Coordinates of C-alpha atoms and ligand atoms in Angstrom, one line a residue:
M9 CA 101.5 90.3 89.7
N10 CA 102.1 89.6 93.4
R11 CA 102.5 92.5 95.8
V12 CA 106.1 93.0 97.1
F13 CA 107.3 93.9 100.5
N14 CA 107.9 97.7 100.0
F15 CA 110.3 99.1 102.6
S16 CA 110.0 102.6 101.2
A17 CA 110.3 105.5 103.7
G18 CA 107.4 107.3 102.0
P19 CA 105.1 107.1 100.2
S20 CA 104.9 103.7 101.7
M21 CA 102.8 100.6 102.1
L22 CA 99.1 100.8 102.9
P23 CA 97.2 98.0 104.6
L24 CA 95.8 95.6 102.0
P25 CA 92.2 95.7 103.4
V26 CA 92.3 99.5 102.9
L27 CA 93.4 99.2 99.3
E28 CA 90.7 96.5 98.7
K29 CA 88.0 98.6 100.2
A30 CA 89.1 101.7 98.2
A31 CA 89.1 99.6 95.1
A32 CA 85.6 98.2 95.8
E33 CA 84.3 101.7 96.3
L34 CA 86.4 103.4 93.6
I35 CA 83.8 103.9 90.9
V36 CA 80.6 104.3 93.0
Y37 CA 80.7 105.2 96.6
G38 CA 77.7 104.0 98.6
D39 CA 74.5 105.2 96.9
S40 CA 76.0 108.4 95.8
G41 CA 76.3 107.3 92.2
M42 CA 79.8 108.6 91.9
S43 CA 83.4 108.2 93.0
V44 CA 84.7 110.0 96.1
M45 CA 87.1 111.6 93.6
E46 CA 84.2 113.2 91.8
M47 CA 82.3 114.5 94.8
S48 CA 81.9 118.1 95.9
H49 CA 83.6 118.6 99.2
R50 CA 80.4 120.4 100.3
S51 CA 78.1 117.4 99.6
P52 CA 76.5 115.5 102.4
D53 CA 78.3 112.3 101.4
Y54 CA 81.6 114.0 101.6
E55 CA 80.8 115.9 104.8
A56 CA 80.1 112.6 106.4
I57 CA 83.4 111.2 105.2
I58 CA 85.5 114.0 106.7
A59 CA 83.5 114.1 109.9
D60 CA 84.0 110.3 110.3
A61 CA 87.7 110.7 109.6
E62 CA 88.1 113.3 112.3
A63 CA 86.0 111.3 114.8
M64 CA 88.0 108.1 114.2
L65 CA 91.4 109.9 114.5
R66 CA 90.2 111.5 117.8
K67 CA 89.2 108.1 119.1
L68 CA 92.4 106.4 118.0
M69 CA 94.7 109.0 119.4
N70 CA 92.5 109.9 122.3
I71 CA 92.7 113.6 121.3
P72 CA 91.3 115.9 124.1
D73 CA 88.3 118.2 123.3
N74 CA 90.4 121.3 123.6
Y75 CA 92.5 120.3 120.5
K76 CA 91.5 121.1 116.9
V77 CA 92.2 118.5 114.2
L78 CA 93.1 120.0 110.8
F79 CA 93.3 118.2 107.4
L80 CA 95.6 120.3 105.3
Q81 CA 97.7 120.2 102.1
G82 CA 101.4 121.1 101.5
G83 CA 103.1 118.3 103.4
A84 CA 105.0 118.4 106.6
S85 CA 107.5 120.7 104.9
T86 CA 104.9 123.5 104.6
Q87 CA 104.4 123.2 108.4
F88 CA 108.1 124.0 108.9
A89 CA 107.0 127.6 107.9
A90 CA 103.5 127.5 109.3
V91 CA 104.7 126.6 112.8
P92 CA 106.6 129.8 113.4
L93 CA 104.0 131.9 111.6
N94 CA 101.3 130.6 113.8
L95 CA 103.1 130.5 117.1
I96 CA 105.9 133.0 117.3
G97 CA 103.5 135.8 118.3
R98 CA 103.4 134.3 121.8
T99 CA 106.8 135.7 122.9
G100 CA 108.7 136.4 119.7
K101 CA 111.2 133.6 120.1
A102 CA 111.4 129.8 119.7
D103 CA 113.8 126.9 120.4
Y104 CA 114.5 124.0 118.2
V105 CA 116.1 120.6 118.8
V106 CA 118.0 119.4 115.7
S107 CA 118.1 115.6 115.7
G108 CA 118.2 115.0 111.9
Q109 CA 117.6 116.5 108.5
F110 CA 113.9 117.3 108.8
S111 CA 114.3 119.1 112.2
G112 CA 117.2 120.9 110.7
K113 CA 115.1 122.1 107.8
A114 CA 112.4 123.2 110.2
F115 CA 115.0 125.2 112.2
K116 CA 116.4 126.8 109.0
E117 CA 112.9 127.8 107.8
A118 CA 112.2 129.7 111.0
Q119 CA 115.6 131.3 110.8
K120 CA 115.1 132.3 107.2
M121 CA 112.0 134.3 108.3
G122 CA 114.2 136.4 110.5
Y123 CA 112.7 135.2 113.8
D124 CA 114.7 134.9 117.0
V125 CA 115.2 131.1 117.0
V126 CA 118.0 129.1 118.5
C127 CA 119.1 125.5 118.4
A128 CA 118.8 124.3 122.0
A129 CA 120.4 120.9 121.3
T130 CA 121.7 118.8 118.5
S131 CA 123.3 115.4 117.8
K132 CA 124.8 116.6 114.5
E133 CA 128.4 116.1 115.7
D134 CA 127.6 112.4 116.1
N135 CA 126.0 112.0 112.7
F136 CA 122.6 112.1 114.3
D137 CA 123.1 108.6 115.7
H138 CA 121.0 109.4 118.8
I139 CA 118.4 111.8 120.3
P140 CA 120.1 114.5 122.3
T141 CA 119.4 114.3 126.1
L142 CA 117.1 117.2 126.9
T143 CA 116.4 118.9 130.2
R144 CA 114.1 121.7 130.9
D145 CA 116.9 124.2 131.7
M146 CA 118.1 123.9 128.1
F147 CA 115.2 125.9 126.8
R148 CA 114.6 129.6 127.1
P149 CA 111.8 130.0 129.6
D150 CA 110.1 132.6 127.4
A151 CA 110.3 130.6 124.2
S152 CA 107.0 130.6 122.2
Y153 CA 107.5 126.9 121.7
V154 CA 110.0 124.1 121.5
H155 CA 110.1 122.2 118.2
I156 CA 111.2 118.5 117.9
C157 CA 111.0 115.8 115.3
Y158 CA 109.7 112.8 117.2
N159 CA 111.0 110.1 114.8
N160 CA 113.9 110.8 112.5
T161 CA 113.0 109.0 109.3
I162 CA 116.4 109.3 107.6
Y163 CA 118.6 108.2 110.5
G164 CA 116.2 105.8 112.2
T165 CA 116.1 107.4 115.7
K166 CA 113.2 108.2 117.9
Y167 CA 112.5 109.9 121.2
Q168 CA 111.7 107.3 123.9
D169 CA 110.2 109.8 126.2
I170 CA 108.3 113.1 125.7
P171 CA 110.8 115.9 126.7
D172 CA 109.8 118.0 129.6
T173 CA 109.5 121.6 128.5
G174 CA 107.5 122.9 131.5
D175 CA 104.9 125.5 130.4
I176 CA 106.5 126.0 127.0
P177 CA 104.3 124.4 124.3
L178 CA 106.0 121.4 122.7
V179 CA 105.6 121.1 118.9
A180 CA 106.3 117.8 117.3
D181 CA 106.8 116.6 113.7
M182 CA 105.4 113.0 113.9
S183 CA 105.3 112.4 110.1
S184 CA 107.0 109.0 110.3
C185 CA 105.6 107.6 113.6
I186 CA 102.1 108.9 114.0
L187 CA 99.6 106.1 114.7
S188 CA 102.4 103.6 115.4
E189 CA 101.8 103.6 119.1
P190 CA 99.7 105.6 121.6
V191 CA 101.0 109.0 122.6
D192 CA 99.7 111.4 125.3
V193 CA 98.5 114.2 123.0
S194 CA 97.9 116.5 126.1
R195 CA 101.7 116.7 126.5
F196 CA 102.0 118.5 123.2
G197 CA 100.9 122.0 122.0
V198 CA 101.0 120.9 118.4
I199 CA 101.5 117.6 116.6
Y200 CA 101.8 117.6 112.8
A201 CA 102.4 114.9 110.2
G202 CA 102.6 114.4 106.5
A203 CA 100.2 111.4 105.8
Q204 CA 102.3 109.5 103.3
K205 CA 104.5 107.6 105.8
N206 CA 102.0 105.9 108.1
M207 CA 98.5 107.2 107.3
A208 CA 97.4 107.6 103.7
P209 CA 98.7 108.5 100.3
A210 CA 100.6 111.7 99.8
G211 CA 98.8 115.0 99.7
L212 CA 97.4 115.3 103.2
T213 CA 99.0 116.8 106.3
I214 CA 97.4 116.5 109.8
V215 CA 97.8 119.2 112.3
I216 CA 96.5 118.7 115.9
V217 CA 96.7 121.9 117.8
R218 CA 95.6 123.0 121.3
E219 CA 92.9 125.7 120.9
D220 CA 94.6 128.4 123.1
L221 CA 97.5 128.3 120.6
L222 CA 95.4 129.6 117.7
E223 CA 95.7 133.2 118.9
Y224 CA 99.3 134.0 118.1
A225 CA 99.5 134.1 114.4
D226 CA 101.5 136.8 112.6
P227 CA 98.8 139.0 111.1
K228 CA 100.6 139.2 107.8
M229 CA 100.8 135.5 107.3
P230 CA 99.2 133.8 104.2
T231 CA 95.6 132.8 104.9
M232 CA 96.3 129.2 103.7
L233 CA 98.9 128.7 106.4
E234 CA 96.8 130.0 109.3
W235 CA 95.6 127.2 111.5
K236 CA 92.8 129.4 113.0
T237 CA 91.3 130.1 109.6
M238 CA 91.4 126.3 108.8
A239 CA 90.0 125.4 112.2
E240 CA 87.1 127.9 111.9
N241 CA 86.3 126.5 108.5
G242 CA 86.4 122.8 109.4
S243 CA 89.5 122.4 107.1
M244 CA 87.3 123.5 104.2
Y245 CA 88.4 127.1 103.8
N246 CA 89.3 125.9 100.3
T247 CA 89.0 122.4 98.7
P248 CA 90.7 119.9 101.0
P249 CA 92.6 116.8 99.6
C250 CA 89.3 115.0 99.4
Y251 CA 90.3 111.5 98.2
T252 CA 93.4 111.3 100.4
I253 CA 91.2 112.1 103.5
Y254 CA 88.9 109.4 102.4
V255 CA 91.8 106.8 102.3
A256 CA 93.0 108.1 105.7
K257 CA 89.5 107.4 107.0
L258 CA 89.8 103.8 105.7
V259 CA 93.2 103.5 107.5
Y260 CA 91.7 104.8 110.8
E261 CA 88.8 102.3 110.4
W262 CA 91.3 99.5 109.9
L263 CA 93.3 100.5 112.9
L264 CA 90.2 100.6 115.1
S265 CA 89.2 97.2 113.8
I266 CA 92.5 95.6 114.9
G267 CA 92.2 97.1 118.4
G268 CA 93.6 100.6 118.0
L269 CA 97.1 101.9 118.8
P270 CA 97.9 99.7 121.8
E271 CA 97.5 96.6 119.5
M272 CA 99.4 98.3 116.7
K273 CA 102.2 99.1 119.1
K274 CA 102.5 95.5 120.2
Y275 CA 102.6 94.4 116.5
N276 CA 105.2 97.0 115.6
E277 CA 107.4 96.1 118.6
K278 CA 107.5 92.5 117.7
K279 CA 108.3 93.3 114.1
A280 CA 111.1 95.7 114.9
A281 CA 112.5 93.2 117.4
V282 CA 112.9 90.6 114.7
L283 CA 115.2 92.9 112.8
Y284 CA 117.1 94.5 115.8
D285 CA 117.6 91.1 117.5
Y286 CA 119.2 89.8 114.3
L287 CA 121.3 92.9 113.9
D288 CA 122.6 92.5 117.5
S289 CA 123.3 88.8 117.0
Q290 CA 125.9 89.1 114.3
S291 CA 128.8 91.3 113.0
Y292 CA 128.3 91.4 109.2
Y293 CA 125.9 94.3 109.4
L294 CA 126.3 97.3 111.6
A295 CA 123.4 99.3 113.0
P296 CA 124.8 102.8 113.5
V297 CA 122.0 104.1 115.8
K298 CA 122.6 104.1 119.6
K299 CA 120.3 101.4 121.1
E300 CA 118.5 103.8 123.4
S301 CA 117.4 105.9 120.4
R302 CA 116.3 103.2 118.0
S303 CA 113.2 103.8 115.9
M304 CA 110.5 101.2 115.6
M305 CA 109.6 102.5 112.1
N306 CA 112.9 103.1 110.3
V307 CA 115.7 100.7 110.8
T308 CA 119.1 101.6 109.4
F309 CA 122.1 99.4 108.8
V310 CA 125.3 99.1 106.7
T311 CA 127.7 96.5 105.6
G312 CA 130.6 98.9 105.9
D313 CA 131.3 98.6 102.2
A314 CA 129.4 101.0 99.9
E315 CA 129.7 98.5 96.9
L316 CA 128.2 95.7 99.0
D317 CA 125.5 98.0 100.2
K318 CA 124.6 98.7 96.6
K319 CA 124.6 95.0 95.7
F320 CA 122.4 94.3 98.8
A321 CA 119.7 96.7 97.8
K322 CA 119.7 95.5 94.2
E323 CA 119.6 91.8 95.0
A324 CA 116.9 92.3 97.7
G325 CA 114.8 94.2 95.2
A326 CA 115.0 91.4 92.7
K327 CA 113.6 89.1 95.5
G328 CA 110.6 91.4 96.1
L329 CA 112.1 93.3 99.0
K330 CA 111.9 96.7 97.6
N331 CA 113.3 100.2 98.4
L332 CA 115.9 99.1 101.0
K333 CA 118.5 101.7 99.8
G334 CA 119.3 104.2 102.5
H335 CA 118.5 107.9 102.1
R336 CA 120.6 109.5 99.4
S337 CA 122.3 111.7 102.0
V338 CA 123.5 108.8 104.3
G339 CA 123.8 105.7 102.1
G340 CA 123.7 102.2 103.5
M341 CA 120.3 100.5 104.0
R342 CA 117.1 101.6 105.6
A343 CA 114.1 99.3 106.2
S344 CA 111.0 101.4 106.8
I345 CA 108.6 99.1 108.6
Y346 CA 105.5 101.2 109.2
N347 CA 102.1 99.9 110.4
A348 CA 101.2 98.3 107.1
M349 CA 104.4 96.2 106.7
P350 CA 103.4 92.7 107.7
H351 CA 105.5 90.6 110.1
E352 CA 106.3 88.2 107.2
G353 CA 108.0 91.1 105.4
V354 CA 110.5 91.6 108.2
E355 CA 111.0 87.8 108.5
A356 CA 111.7 87.7 104.7
L357 CA 114.2 90.5 105.1
V358 CA 116.1 88.9 107.9
A359 CA 116.2 85.6 105.9
F360 CA 117.7 87.5 102.9
M361 CA 120.2 89.3 105.1
K362 CA 121.5 85.9 106.4
E363 CA 121.7 84.6 102.8
F364 CA 123.5 87.7 101.5
A365 CA 126.0 87.6 104.4
A366 CA 126.8 84.0 103.6
N367 CA 127.2 84.6 99.9
N368 CA 129.3 87.7 100.1
P369 CA 132.1 87.3 102.6
K370 CA 134.0 90.4 103.3
A371 CA 137.7 90.6 102.2
Ligands
PLP415 C1 108.9 112.8 105.1 C2 109.1 113.7 106.3 C3 109.0 115.1 106.2 C4 108.7 115.8 104.8 O1 107.4 115.5 104.5 P1 106.7 116.2 103.2 O2 105.3 115.8 103.5 O3 107.3 115.5 102.0 O4 106.9 117.6 103.2 C5 109.1 115.9 107.3 N1 109.4 115.4 108.5 C6 109.5 114.0 108.6 C7 109.8 113.5 110.0 C8 109.4 113.2 107.5 O5 109.5 111.9 107.7

């Protein structure tokens, strides 16, 4: 069977060369005589895999030496709890920007733990159709950190600039945009991301943390959530998600082979432009997100008629354009066009959109 264009928000497409390499090495890896799935995480073969994965990620993202890179489990959602547990000890309070569902969940999780947290800004009253404008004076100067979600997967919005938080460490959930373009890591205290959007299969969570921020953990916190413990043990305090880290390594290798994140960004920009240019050129579909907040990774649109939206997703699916239905909480359509989505996938989607609009005139 042919592979389809899979517009799923996550887990999502992986680059074909990565799948091919993983398939070729599935049963016997190198001269180890076994699959990576069967290897001890303490074996020399595996130690080389995780060391290479870290070195490649550092190279790709240009991660400064004073940052630790952690390969963890539990998904980005576990970090919603781990962030306050690791950082609140700085000053006892923290500020959040709520720009969508995931940042809202992160905020609620910190609140639930009884910490002094406030929502410094939100775009909730506008259905999260933009990123709130942020200025330094909106944050409490003694906040332990400011938490943001850099790309809002469900609504299709993204920060176009890194907010200025002065000396307050900035913590960013980058689950759905990590590796899509270069970012200046030194502007952040912590970056974290679930892998299954743009990096690897599910099961791996990356945390990139500035070393001086490892000193503020709540002493009562669960060991498994403590970044310092994980950093001191090279992400091997317990068994890491071995196979997923291996696939992530293959993805990093692929990214480096195509020219790294500057080239990836150019490709992603062209791809997203095909879709947005079409959306801006017609009136059948509506793109609810404000232009200045548009995401390059998740593109949302609606026909304005819930029945037509349903029909659209169904007929597109039948043509090999899969998973275009919007998030269950917002409806409409969402095309997730991460790194691994080929340009032809977006071209095929726009062709289908034109055809659907012609065949289904609105009353
Ligand atoms: C998918 C997603 C999450 C949730 O990730 P899990 O790994 O499923 O916990 C959190 N934040 C963002 C921005 C996401 O896209």
